[in-house]
C-alpha positions as CSV (number, residue, x, y, z in Angstrom):
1,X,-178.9,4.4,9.3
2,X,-176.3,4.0,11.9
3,X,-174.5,6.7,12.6
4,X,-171.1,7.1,14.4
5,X,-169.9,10.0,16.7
6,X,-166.5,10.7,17.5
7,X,-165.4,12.2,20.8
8,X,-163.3,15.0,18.7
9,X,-164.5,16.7,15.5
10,X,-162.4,17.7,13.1
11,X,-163.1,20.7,11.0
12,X,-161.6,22.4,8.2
13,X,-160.9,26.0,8.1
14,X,-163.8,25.9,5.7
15,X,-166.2,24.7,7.9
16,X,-164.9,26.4,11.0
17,X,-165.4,29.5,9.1
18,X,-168.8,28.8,8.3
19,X,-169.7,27.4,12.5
20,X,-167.9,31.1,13.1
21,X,-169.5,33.5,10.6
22,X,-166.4,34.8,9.4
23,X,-165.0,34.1,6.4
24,X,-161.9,32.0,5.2
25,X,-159.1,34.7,5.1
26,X,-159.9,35.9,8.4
27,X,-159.5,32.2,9.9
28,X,-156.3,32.3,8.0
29,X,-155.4,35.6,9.6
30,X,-156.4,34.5,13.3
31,X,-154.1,31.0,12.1
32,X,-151.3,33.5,11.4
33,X,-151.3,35.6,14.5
34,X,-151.6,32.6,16.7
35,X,-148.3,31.1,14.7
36,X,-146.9,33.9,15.5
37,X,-146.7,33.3,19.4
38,X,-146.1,29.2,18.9
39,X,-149.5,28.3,18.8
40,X,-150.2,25.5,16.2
41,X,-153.5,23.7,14.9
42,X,-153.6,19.9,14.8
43,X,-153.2,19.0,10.8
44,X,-154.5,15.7,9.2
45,X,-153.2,14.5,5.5
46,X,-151.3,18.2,5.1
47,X,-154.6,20.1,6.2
48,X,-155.8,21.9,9.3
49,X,-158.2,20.0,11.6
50,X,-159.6,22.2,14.1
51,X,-161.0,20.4,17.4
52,X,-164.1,21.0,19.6
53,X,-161.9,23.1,21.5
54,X,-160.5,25.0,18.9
55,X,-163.6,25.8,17.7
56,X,-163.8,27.6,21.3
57,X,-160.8,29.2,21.3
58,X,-161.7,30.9,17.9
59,X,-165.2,31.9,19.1
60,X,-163.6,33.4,22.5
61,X,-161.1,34.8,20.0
62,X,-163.6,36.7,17.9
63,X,-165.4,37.7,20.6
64,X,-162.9,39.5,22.4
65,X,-161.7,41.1,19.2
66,X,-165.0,42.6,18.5
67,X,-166.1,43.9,21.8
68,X,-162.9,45.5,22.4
69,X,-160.9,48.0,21.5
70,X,-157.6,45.8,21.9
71,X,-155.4,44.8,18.4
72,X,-156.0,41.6,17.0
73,X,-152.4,40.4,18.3
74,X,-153.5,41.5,21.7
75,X,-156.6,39.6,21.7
76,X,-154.8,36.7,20.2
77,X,-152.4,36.9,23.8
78,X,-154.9,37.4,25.5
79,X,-156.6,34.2,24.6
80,X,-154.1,32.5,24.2
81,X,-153.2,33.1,28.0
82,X,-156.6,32.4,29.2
83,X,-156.9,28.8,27.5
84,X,-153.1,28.2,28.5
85,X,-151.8,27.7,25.2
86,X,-148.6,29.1,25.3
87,X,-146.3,30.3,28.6
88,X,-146.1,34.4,27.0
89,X,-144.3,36.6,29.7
90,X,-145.9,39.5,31.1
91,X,-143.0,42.1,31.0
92,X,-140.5,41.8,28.0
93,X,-136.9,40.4,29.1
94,X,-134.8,43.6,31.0
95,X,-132.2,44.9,29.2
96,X,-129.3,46.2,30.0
97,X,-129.1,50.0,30.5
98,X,-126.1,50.1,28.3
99,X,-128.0,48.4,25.2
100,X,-130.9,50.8,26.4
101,X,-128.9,52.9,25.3
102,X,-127.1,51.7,22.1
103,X,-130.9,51.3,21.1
104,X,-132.1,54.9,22.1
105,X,-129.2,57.4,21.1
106,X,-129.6,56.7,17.3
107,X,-133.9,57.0,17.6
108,X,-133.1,60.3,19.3
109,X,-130.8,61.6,16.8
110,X,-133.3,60.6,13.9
111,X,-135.8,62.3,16.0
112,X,-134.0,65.8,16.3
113,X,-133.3,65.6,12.4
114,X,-136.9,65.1,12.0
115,X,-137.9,67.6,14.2
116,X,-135.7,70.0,12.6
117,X,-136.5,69.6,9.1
118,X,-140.3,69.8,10.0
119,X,-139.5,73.3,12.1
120,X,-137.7,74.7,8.6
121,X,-140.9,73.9,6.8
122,X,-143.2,75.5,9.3
């Protein structure tokens, strides 16, 4: 029987989930977290198709996630980063001192009300 090998495998999240040892939801979860920095799987007839290399970036993914003690949105960065998927700054954008501070004065206030009611209970 002739068989015919494509250069790039398509997987579902199914079957990647199975190659992986994880299970469906936490594919799903990984999906969502990489969404949620721009990063977006290859889809055939309304359905995720994962690559070769995707398959990759999923193993690095769990990997890192499970020998660290880093969140799953950091290790999703990180990798992300390291297989050059998205441009993600290092440093969040500067902001003004004056909306510093527009930000800050009301977490203060909120945080001497708290601190207050919690010294009247001790």
């Amino acid at each position: 029987m002739l068989r015919v090998i494509t250069a790039e495998a398509a997987y579902t999240t199914e079957e990647l989930a199975d190659i992986l040892g994880l299970s469906i939801a936490t594919i799903r979860k990984y999906n969502f977290h990489f969404a949620k920095i721009g990063v977006q799987f290859t889809k055939k007839h309304g359905r995720l198709a994962y690559t070769n290399d995707d398959v990759t970036i999923f193993h690095e993914l769990k990997k890192m996630y499970a020998n660290s003690e880093m969140t799953l949105e950091k290790a999703v960065i990180t990798v992300a980063k390291k297989f050059n998927l998205v441009q993600i700054p290092d440093t969040p954008p500067n902001i003004s001192t004056e909306k510093q501070t527009l930000i800050i004065e009301p977490l203060e206030a909120q945080m001497k009300e708290i601190q207050s009611y919690i010294d009247a209970k001790i």
